[in-house]
Coordinates of C-alpha atoms in Angstrom, one line a residue:
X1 CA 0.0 0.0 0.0
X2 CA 1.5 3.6 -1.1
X3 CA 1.9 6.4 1.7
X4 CA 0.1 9.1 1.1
X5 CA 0.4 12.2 3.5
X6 CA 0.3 15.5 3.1
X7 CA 1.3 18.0 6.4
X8 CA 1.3 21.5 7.3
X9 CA 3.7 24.1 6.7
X10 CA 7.0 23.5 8.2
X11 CA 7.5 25.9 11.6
X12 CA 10.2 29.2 11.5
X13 CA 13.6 28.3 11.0
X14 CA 15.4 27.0 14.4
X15 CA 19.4 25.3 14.7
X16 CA 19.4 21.6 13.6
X17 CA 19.0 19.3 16.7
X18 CA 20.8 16.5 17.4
X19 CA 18.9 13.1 16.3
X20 CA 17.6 11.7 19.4
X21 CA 15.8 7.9 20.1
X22 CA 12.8 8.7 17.7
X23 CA 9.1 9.2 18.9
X24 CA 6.3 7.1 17.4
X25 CA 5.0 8.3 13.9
X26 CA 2.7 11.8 13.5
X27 CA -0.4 10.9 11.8
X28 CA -1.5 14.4 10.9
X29 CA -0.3 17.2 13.5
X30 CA 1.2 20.6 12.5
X31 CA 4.2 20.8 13.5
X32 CA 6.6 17.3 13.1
X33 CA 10.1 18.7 14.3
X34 CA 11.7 15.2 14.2
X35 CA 10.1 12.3 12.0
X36 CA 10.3 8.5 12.9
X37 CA 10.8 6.7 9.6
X38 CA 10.2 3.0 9.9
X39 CA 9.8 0.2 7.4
X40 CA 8.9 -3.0 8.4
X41 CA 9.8 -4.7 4.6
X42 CA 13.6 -2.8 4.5
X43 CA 14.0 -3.2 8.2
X44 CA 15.4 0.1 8.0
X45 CA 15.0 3.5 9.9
X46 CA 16.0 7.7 9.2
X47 CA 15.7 10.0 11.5
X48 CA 15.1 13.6 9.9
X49 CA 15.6 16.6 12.1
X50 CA 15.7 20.1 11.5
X51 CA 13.3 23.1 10.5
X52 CA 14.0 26.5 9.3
X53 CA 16.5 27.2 5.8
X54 CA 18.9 24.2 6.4
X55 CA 18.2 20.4 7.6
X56 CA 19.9 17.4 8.5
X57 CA 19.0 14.1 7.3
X58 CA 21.1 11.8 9.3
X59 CA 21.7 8.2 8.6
X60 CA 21.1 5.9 11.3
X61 CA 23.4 2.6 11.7
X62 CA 21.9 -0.6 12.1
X63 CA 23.5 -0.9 15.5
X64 CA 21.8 1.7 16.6
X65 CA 18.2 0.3 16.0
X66 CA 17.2 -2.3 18.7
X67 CA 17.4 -6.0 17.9
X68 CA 18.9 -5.3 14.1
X69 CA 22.8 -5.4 15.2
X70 CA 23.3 -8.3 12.7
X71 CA 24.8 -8.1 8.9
X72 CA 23.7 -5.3 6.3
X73 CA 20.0 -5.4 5.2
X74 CA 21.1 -3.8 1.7
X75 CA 20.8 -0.3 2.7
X76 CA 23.4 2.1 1.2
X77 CA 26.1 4.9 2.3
X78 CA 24.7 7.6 1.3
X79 CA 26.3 11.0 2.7
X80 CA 25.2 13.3 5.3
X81 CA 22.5 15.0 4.0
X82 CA 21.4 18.7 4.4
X83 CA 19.1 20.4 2.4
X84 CA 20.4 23.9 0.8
X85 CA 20.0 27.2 2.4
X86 CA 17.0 29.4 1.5
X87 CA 17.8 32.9 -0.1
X88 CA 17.4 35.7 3.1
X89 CA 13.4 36.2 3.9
X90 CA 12.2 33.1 1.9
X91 CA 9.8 31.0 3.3
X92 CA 9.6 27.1 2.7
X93 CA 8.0 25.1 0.9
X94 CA 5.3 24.1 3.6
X95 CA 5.1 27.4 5.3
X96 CA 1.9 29.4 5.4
X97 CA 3.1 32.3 3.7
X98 CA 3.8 29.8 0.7
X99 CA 0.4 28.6 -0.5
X100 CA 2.0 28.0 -3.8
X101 CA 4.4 25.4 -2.6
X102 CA 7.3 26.9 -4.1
X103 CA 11.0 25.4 -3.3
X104 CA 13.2 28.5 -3.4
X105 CA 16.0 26.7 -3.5
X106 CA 18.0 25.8 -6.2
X107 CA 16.5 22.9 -7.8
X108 CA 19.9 21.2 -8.5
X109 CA 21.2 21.3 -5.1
X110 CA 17.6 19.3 -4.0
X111 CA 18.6 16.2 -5.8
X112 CA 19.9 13.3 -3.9
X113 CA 23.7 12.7 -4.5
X114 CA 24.7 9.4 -5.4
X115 CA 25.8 6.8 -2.7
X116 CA 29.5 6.0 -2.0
X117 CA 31.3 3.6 -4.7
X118 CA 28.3 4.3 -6.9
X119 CA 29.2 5.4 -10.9
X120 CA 27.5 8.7 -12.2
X121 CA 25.2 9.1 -15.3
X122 CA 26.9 12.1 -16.2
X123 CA 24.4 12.3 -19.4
X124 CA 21.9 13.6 -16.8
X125 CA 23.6 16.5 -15.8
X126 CA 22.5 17.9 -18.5
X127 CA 23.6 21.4 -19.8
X128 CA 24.7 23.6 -16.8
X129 CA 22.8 21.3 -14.6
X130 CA 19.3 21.8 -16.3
X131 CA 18.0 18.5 -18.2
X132 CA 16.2 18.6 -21.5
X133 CA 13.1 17.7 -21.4
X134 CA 13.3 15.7 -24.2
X135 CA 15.8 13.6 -22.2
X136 CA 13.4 12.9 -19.7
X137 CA 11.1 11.9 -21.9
X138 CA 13.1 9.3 -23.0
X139 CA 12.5 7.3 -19.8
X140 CA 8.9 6.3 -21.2
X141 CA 8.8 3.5 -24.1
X142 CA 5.7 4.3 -26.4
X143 CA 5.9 7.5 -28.7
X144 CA 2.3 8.5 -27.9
X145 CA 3.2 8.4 -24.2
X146 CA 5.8 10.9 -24.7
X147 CA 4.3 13.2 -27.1
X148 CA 1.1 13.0 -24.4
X149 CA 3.7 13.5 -21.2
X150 CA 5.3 16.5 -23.5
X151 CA 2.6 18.5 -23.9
X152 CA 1.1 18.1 -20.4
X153 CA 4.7 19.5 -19.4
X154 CA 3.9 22.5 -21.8
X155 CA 0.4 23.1 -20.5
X156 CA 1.3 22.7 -17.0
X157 CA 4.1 25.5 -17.6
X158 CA 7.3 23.7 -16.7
X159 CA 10.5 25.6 -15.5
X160 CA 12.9 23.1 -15.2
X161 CA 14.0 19.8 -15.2
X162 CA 17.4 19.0 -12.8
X163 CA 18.2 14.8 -13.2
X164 CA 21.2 13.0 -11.5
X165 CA 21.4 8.8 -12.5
X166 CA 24.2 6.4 -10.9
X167 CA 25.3 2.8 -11.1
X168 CA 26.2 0.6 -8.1
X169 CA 28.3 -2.1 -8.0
X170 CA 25.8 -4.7 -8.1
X171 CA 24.5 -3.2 -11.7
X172 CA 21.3 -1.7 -9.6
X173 CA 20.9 1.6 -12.0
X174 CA 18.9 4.9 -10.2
X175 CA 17.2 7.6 -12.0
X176 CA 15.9 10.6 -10.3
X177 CA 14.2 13.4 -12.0
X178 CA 13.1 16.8 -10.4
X179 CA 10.2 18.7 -12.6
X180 CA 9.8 22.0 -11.1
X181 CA 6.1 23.6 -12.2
X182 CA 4.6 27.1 -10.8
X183 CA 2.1 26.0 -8.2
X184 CA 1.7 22.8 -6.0
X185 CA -1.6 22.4 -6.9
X186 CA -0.8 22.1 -10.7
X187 CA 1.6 19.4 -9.8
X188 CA -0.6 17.3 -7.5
X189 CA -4.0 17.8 -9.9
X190 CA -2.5 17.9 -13.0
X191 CA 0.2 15.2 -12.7
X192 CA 0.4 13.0 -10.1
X193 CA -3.2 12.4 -9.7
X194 CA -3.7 12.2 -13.1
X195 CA -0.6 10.3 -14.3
X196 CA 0.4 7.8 -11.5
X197 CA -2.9 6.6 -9.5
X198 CA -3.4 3.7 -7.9
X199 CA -2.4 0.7 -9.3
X200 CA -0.3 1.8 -12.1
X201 CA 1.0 4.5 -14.2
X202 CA -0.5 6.1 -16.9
X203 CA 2.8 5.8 -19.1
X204 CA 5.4 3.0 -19.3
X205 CA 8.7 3.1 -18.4
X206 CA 11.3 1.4 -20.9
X207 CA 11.7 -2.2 -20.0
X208 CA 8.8 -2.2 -17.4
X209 CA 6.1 -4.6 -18.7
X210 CA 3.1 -5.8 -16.0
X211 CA 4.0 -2.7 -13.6
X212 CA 1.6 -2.7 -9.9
X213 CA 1.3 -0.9 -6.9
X214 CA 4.3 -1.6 -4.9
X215 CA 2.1 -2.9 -1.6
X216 CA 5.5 -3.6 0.3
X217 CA 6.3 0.2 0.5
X218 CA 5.5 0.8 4.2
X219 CA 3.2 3.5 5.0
X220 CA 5.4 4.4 8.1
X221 CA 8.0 6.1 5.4
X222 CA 5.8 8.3 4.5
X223 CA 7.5 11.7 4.4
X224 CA 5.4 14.8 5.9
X225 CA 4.3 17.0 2.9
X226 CA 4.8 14.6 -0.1
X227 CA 2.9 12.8 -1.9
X228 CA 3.8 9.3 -3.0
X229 CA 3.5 6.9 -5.5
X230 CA 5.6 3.7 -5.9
X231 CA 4.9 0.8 -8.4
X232 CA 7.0 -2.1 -8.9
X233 CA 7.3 -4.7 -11.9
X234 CA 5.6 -8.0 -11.3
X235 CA 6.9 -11.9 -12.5
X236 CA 7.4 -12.6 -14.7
X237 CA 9.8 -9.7 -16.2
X238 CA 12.3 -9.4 -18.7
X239 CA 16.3 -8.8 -18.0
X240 CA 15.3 -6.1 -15.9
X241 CA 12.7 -5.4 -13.0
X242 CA 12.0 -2.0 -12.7
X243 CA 11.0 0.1 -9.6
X244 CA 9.3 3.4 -10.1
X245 CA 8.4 6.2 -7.4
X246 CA 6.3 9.8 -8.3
X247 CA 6.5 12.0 -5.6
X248 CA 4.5 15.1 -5.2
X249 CA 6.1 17.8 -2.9
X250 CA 5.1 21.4 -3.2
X251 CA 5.7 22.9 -6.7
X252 CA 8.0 19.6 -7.7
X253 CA 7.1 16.9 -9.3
X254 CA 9.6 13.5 -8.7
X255 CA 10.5 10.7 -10.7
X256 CA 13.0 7.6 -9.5
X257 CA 13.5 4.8 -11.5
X258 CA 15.3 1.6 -10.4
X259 CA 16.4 -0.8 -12.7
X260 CA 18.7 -3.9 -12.3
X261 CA 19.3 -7.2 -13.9
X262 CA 16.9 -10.0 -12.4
X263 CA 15.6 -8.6 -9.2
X264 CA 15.9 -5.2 -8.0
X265 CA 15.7 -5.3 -4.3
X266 CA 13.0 -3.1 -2.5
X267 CA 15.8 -1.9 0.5
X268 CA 18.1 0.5 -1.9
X269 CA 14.5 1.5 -3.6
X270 CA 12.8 2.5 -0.3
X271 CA 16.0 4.3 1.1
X272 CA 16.3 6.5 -2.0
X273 CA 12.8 7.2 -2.7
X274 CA 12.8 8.2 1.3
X275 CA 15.8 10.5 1.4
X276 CA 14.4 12.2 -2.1
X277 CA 11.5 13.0 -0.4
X278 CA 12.6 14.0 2.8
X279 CA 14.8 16.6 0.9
X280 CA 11.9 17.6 -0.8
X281 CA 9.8 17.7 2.2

């Protein structure tokens, strides 16, 4: 079952706190200083502190989480993450005086780096970090998907498309897309509802054939103001399975793609699709 959970503005900026044993999950308050991200399936858990124009996303070990001090679960290193400082007198994206949504941060500097070891697309840096769109497009197999996709992306006003793709060692490859559009409304009625419902997306991926809901993604992940979306690819499948996540987050519209050769497992897919959104968030 996909988490779907959309929060209140985030509260006025305030110092990054130090990551302490995390509460039970907020189902629905206004102000979540410190979210408890648990997954029952990846066995995994974040803890995301912080408020105001910088976070940070800090990585718990697995000997730090009670009972799990035995061998990796397939999680991996990503860096320390902390989301980029807001230009002087700019509000959030969840804050009141922002009914638009609007990430005033540079789009670029909101995509997930890639995790250590990992090989970067460097295609998808695109020209001074700004994608075409026609690049993006490429991601979906049938031509009158993409001419459909392209002209929603005209009608809906897009501004800009930033893209970062890697390779682990294990062939696993990750493609993550960030579609910025003027309002979050336009993203949320015009895109995600639209294009990725329930049960599967309205435009295939290359390589994806019988794509469902990914009912393994646990709802406790769910990130405070975005929107998800996560489908996987059923048996039996090609070369490939593919993993795909849309996430809705204020005036952004996300796209990750996983793809590796026989199984793609659901840990490295969770964790990504997670820390995406929790920048986002």
């Amino acid at each position: 079952m996909t988490g779907q959970q959309t929060l209140a503005p985030d509260p006025p900026e305030e110092p990054p706190l130090t990551p302490a044993a995390p509460p039970p999950p907020v189902r629905g308050g206004r102000r979540v200083p410190r979210a408890a991200l648990r997954w029952t399936a990846a066995v995994a858990v974040f803890a995301a502190v912080g408020a105001g124009t910088a976070y940070g996303i800090t990585r718990m070990e697995r000997t730090d989480v009670p009972g799990l001090a035995t061998g990796s679960d397939g999680r991996w290193a990503y860096p320390r993450l902390t989301k980029p400082p807001l230009p002087s007198g700019s509000p959030g994206p969840r804050a009141e005086s922002n009914p638009a949504g609007t990430h005033h941060a540079d789009l670029r500097a909101l995509l997930l780096p890639a995790p250590e070891g990992a090989e970067e697309n460097k295609a998808l840096r695109g020209s001074d970090g700004w994608l075409a769109t026609e690049d993006f497009l490429g991601e979906f197999a049938e031509k009158a998907d993409r001419d459909d996709f392209r002209q929603r992306l005209v009608d809906g006003g897009l501004r800009h498309i930033a893209a970062r793709g890697w390779t682990t060692g294990d062939g696993t490859r990750t493609r993550v897309y960030l579609l910025r559009f003027d309002t979050a409304a336009l993203v949320e009625a015009k895109f995600h509802r639209v294009l990725f419902p329930y049960g599967n997306p309205a435009h295939g991926v290359r390589g994806a054939e019988a794509v469902v809901s990914d009912e393994d993604f646990p709802e406790e992940a769910t990130v405070p103001g975005v929107t998800r979306t996560a489908y996987v690819e059923s048996a039996p499948y090609g070369a490939e399975q593919d993993r795909q996540a849309y996430l809705a987050a204020g005036d952004v519209l996300a796209v990750v793609l996983q793809s590796r050769k026989g199984t793609a497992p659901a840990v490295p897919f969770q964790q990504t699709v997670v820390l995406q959104s929790q920048l986002l968030g």
